[in-house]
PDB file of C-alpha atoms in Angstrom:
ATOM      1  CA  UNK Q   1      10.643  10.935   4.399  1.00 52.00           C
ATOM      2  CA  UNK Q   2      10.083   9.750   0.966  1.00 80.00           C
ATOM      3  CA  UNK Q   3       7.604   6.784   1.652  1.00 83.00           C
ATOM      4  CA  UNK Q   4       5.677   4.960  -1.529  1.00 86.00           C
ATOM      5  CA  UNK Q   5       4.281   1.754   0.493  1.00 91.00           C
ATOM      6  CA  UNK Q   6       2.825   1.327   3.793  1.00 94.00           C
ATOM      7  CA  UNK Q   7       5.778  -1.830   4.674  1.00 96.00           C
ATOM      8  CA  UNK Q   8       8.662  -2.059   6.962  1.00 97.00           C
ATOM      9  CA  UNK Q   9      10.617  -0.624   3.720  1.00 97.00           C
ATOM     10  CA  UNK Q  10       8.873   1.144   1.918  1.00 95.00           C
ATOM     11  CA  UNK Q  11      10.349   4.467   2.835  1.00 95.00           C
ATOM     12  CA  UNK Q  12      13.685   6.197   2.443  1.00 95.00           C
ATOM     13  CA  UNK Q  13      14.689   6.365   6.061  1.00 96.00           C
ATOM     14  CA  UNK Q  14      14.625   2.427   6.262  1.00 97.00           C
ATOM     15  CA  UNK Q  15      15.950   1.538   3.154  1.00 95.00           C
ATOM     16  CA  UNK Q  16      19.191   3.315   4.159  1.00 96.00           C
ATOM     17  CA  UNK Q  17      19.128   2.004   7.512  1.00 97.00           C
ATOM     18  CA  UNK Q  18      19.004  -1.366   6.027  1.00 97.00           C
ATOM     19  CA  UNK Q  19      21.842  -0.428   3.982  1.00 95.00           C
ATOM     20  CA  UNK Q  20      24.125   0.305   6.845  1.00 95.00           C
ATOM     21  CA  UNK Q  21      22.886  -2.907   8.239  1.00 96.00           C
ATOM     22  CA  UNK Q  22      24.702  -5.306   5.922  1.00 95.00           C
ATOM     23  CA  UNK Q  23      27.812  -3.714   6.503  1.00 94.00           C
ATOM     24  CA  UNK Q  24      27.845  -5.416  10.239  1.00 93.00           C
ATOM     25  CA  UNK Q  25      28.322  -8.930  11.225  1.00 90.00           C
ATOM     26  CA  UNK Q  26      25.947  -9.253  14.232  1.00 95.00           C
ATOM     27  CA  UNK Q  27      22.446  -7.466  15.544  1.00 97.00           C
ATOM     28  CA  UNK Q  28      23.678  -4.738  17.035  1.00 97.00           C
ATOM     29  CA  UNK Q  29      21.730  -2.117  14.815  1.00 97.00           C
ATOM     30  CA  UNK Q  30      18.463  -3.668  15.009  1.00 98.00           C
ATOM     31  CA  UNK Q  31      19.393  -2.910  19.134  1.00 98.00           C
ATOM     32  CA  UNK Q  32      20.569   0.426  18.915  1.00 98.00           C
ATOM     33  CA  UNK Q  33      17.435   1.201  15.776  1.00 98.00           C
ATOM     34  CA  UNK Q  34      15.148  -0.422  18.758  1.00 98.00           C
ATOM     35  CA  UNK Q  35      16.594   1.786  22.066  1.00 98.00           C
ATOM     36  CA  UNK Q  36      16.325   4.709  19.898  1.00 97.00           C
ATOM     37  CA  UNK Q  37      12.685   4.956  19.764  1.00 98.00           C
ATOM     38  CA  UNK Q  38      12.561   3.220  22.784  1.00 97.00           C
ATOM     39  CA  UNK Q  39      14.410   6.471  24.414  1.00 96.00           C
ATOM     40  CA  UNK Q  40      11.884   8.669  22.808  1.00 86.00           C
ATOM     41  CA  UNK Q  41       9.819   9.655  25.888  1.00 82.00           C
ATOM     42  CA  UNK Q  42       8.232  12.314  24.001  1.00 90.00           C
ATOM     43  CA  UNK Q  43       7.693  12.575  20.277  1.00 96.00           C
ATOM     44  CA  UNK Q  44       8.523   9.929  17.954  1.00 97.00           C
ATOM     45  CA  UNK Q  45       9.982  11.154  14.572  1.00 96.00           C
ATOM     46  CA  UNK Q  46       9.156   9.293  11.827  1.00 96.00           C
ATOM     47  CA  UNK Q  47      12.735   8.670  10.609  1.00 96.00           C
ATOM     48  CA  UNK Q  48      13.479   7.006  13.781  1.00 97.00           C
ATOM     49  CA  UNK Q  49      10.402   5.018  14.049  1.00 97.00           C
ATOM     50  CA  UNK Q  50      10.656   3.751  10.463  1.00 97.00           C
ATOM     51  CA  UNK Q  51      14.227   2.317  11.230  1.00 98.00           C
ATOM     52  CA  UNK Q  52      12.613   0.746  13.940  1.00 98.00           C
ATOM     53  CA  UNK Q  53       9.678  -0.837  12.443  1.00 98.00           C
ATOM     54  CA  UNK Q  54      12.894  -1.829   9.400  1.00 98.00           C
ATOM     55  CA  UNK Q  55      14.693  -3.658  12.358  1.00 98.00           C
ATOM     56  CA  UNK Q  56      11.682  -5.571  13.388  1.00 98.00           C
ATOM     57  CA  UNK Q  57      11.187  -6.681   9.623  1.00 98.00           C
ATOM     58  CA  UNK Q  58      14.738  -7.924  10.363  1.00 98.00           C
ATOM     59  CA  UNK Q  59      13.964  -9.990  12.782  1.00 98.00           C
ATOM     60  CA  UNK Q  60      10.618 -11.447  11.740  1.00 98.00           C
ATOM     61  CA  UNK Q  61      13.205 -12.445   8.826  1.00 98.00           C
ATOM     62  CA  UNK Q  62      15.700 -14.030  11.138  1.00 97.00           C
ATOM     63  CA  UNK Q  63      12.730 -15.525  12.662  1.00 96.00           C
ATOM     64  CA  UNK Q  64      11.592 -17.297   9.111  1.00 96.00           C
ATOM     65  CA  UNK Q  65       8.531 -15.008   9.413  1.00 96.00           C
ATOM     66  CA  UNK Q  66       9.231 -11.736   7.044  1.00 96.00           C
ATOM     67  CA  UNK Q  67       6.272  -9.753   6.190  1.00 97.00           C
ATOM     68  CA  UNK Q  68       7.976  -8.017   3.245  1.00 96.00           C
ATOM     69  CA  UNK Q  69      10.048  -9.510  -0.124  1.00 95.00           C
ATOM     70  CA  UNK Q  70      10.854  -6.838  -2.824  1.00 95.00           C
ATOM     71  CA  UNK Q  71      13.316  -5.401  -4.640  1.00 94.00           C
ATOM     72  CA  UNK Q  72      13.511  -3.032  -1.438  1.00 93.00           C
ATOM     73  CA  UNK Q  73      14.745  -5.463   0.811  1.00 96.00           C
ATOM     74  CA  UNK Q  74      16.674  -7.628  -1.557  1.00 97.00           C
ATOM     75  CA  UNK Q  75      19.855  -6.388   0.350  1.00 97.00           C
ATOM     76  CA  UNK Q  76      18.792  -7.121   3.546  1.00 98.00           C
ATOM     77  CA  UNK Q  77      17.518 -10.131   2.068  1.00 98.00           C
ATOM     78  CA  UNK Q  78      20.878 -11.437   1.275  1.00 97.00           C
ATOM     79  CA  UNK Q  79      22.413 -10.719   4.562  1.00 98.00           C
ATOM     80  CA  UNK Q  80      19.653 -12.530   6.505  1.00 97.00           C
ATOM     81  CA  UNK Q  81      20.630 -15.457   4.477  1.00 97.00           C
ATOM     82  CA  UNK Q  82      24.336 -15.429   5.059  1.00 96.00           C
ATOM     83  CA  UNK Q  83      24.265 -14.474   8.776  1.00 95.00           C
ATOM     84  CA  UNK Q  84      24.082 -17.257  11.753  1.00 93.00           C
ATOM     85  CA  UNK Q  85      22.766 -14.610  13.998  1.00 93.00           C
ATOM     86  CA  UNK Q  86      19.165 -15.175  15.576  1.00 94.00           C
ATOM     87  CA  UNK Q  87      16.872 -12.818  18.258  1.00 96.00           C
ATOM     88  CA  UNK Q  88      17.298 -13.863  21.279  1.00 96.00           C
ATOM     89  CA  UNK Q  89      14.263 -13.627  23.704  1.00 95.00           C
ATOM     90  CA  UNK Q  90      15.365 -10.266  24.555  1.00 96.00           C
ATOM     91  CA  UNK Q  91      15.415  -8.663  21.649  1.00 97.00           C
ATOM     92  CA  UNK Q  92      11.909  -9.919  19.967  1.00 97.00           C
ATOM     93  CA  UNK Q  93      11.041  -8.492  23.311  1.00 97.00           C
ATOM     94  CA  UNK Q  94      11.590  -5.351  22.246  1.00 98.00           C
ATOM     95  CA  UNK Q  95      10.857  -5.689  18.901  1.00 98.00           C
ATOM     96  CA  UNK Q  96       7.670  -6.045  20.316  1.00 98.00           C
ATOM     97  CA  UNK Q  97       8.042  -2.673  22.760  1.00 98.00           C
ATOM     98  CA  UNK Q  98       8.705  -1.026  19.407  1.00 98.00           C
ATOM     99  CA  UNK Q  99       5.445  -2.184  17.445  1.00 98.00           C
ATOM    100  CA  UNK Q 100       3.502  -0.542  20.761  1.00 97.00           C
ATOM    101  CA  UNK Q 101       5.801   2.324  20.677  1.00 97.00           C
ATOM    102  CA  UNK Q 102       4.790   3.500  16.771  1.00 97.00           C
ATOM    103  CA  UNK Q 103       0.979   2.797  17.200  1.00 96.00           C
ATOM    104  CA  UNK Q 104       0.960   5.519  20.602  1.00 95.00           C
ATOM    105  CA  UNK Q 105      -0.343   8.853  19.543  1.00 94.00           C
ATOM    106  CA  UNK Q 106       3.086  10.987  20.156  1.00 96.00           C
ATOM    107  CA  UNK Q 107       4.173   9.194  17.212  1.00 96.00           C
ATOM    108  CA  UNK Q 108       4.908  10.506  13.665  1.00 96.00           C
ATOM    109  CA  UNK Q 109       4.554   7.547  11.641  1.00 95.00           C
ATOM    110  CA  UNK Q 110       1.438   6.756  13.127  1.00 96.00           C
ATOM    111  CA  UNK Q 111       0.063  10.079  12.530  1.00 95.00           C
ATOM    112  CA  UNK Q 112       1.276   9.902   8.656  1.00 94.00           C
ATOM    113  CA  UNK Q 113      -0.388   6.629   8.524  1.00 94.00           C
ATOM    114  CA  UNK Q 114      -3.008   6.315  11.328  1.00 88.00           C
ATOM    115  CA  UNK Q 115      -5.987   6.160   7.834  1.00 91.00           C
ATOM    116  CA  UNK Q 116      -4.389   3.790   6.395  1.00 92.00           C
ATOM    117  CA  UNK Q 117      -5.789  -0.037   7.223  1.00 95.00           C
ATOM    118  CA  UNK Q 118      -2.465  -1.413   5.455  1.00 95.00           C
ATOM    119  CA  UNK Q 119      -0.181   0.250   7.174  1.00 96.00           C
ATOM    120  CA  UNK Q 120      -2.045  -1.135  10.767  1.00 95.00           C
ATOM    121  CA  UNK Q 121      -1.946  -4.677   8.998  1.00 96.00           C
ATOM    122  CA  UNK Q 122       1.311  -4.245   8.223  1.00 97.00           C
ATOM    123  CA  UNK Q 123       2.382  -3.507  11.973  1.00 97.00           C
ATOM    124  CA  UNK Q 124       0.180  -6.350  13.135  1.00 97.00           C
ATOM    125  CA  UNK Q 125       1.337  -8.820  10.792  1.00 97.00           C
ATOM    126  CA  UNK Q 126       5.098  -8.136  12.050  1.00 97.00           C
ATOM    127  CA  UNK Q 127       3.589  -8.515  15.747  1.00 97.00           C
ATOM    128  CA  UNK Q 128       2.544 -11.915  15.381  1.00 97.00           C
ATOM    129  CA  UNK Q 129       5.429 -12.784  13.179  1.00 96.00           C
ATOM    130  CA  UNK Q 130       8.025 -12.008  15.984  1.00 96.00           C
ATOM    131  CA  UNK Q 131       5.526 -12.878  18.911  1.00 93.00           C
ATOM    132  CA  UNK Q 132       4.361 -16.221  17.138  1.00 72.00           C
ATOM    133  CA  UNK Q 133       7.221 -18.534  18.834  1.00 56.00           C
TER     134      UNK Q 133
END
């Protein structure tokens, strides 16, 4: 994983998951980035994990609440703007499952960036932007 920021996309594996994103009309991959580290009963990779912490950027953003505005998420950016899609209960529900998910131990994110203070703001920031309703 090429990573140069502690944010939801500042790393490789989500800025091409959020380029795959704007090629749909709906949220269905911010649900299937979500069950995929939700399915991970043992070790989280990182890749997975940072498409999942992407998708909860997503919808912070659909919530009016994004943590992160760059030249890295100009893309998804843009299709936040033009879609009439919004979470649902359910799924800031598990956006939330994630965020506990990445901070566990068997995780490889967390273990890349467990020293880091920013990178645990970072995560809590995005859990009170999707919790904050």
């Amino acid at each position: 994983m090429g990573a140069w920021s502690h944010e939801p996309f500042g790393n490789d594996d989500a800025g091409d998951w959020g380029s795959t994103l704007v090629d749909e009309n709906d949220l269905t991959p911010i649900e299937a980035a979500f069950d995929r580290a939700l399915a991970s009963d043992d070790y989280l990779e990182a890749d997975t994990a940072s498409e999942a912490v992407a998708a909860v950027e997503v919808v912070a953003k659909l919530l009016g609440k994004g943590t992160q505005t760059d030249a890295y998420t100009a893309e998804v950016d843009r299709w936040v703007e033009a879609t009439s899609a919004r979470p649902d209960a359910g799924l800031r529900a598990k956006a939330l499952q994630v965020l506990d998910r990445v901070v566990q131990d068997d995780c490889e994110l967390k273990e890349l960036w467990e020293d880091d203070p920013q990178w645990q703001e970072s995560i809590s920031e995005l859990r009170h932007a999707v919790n904050d309703q």
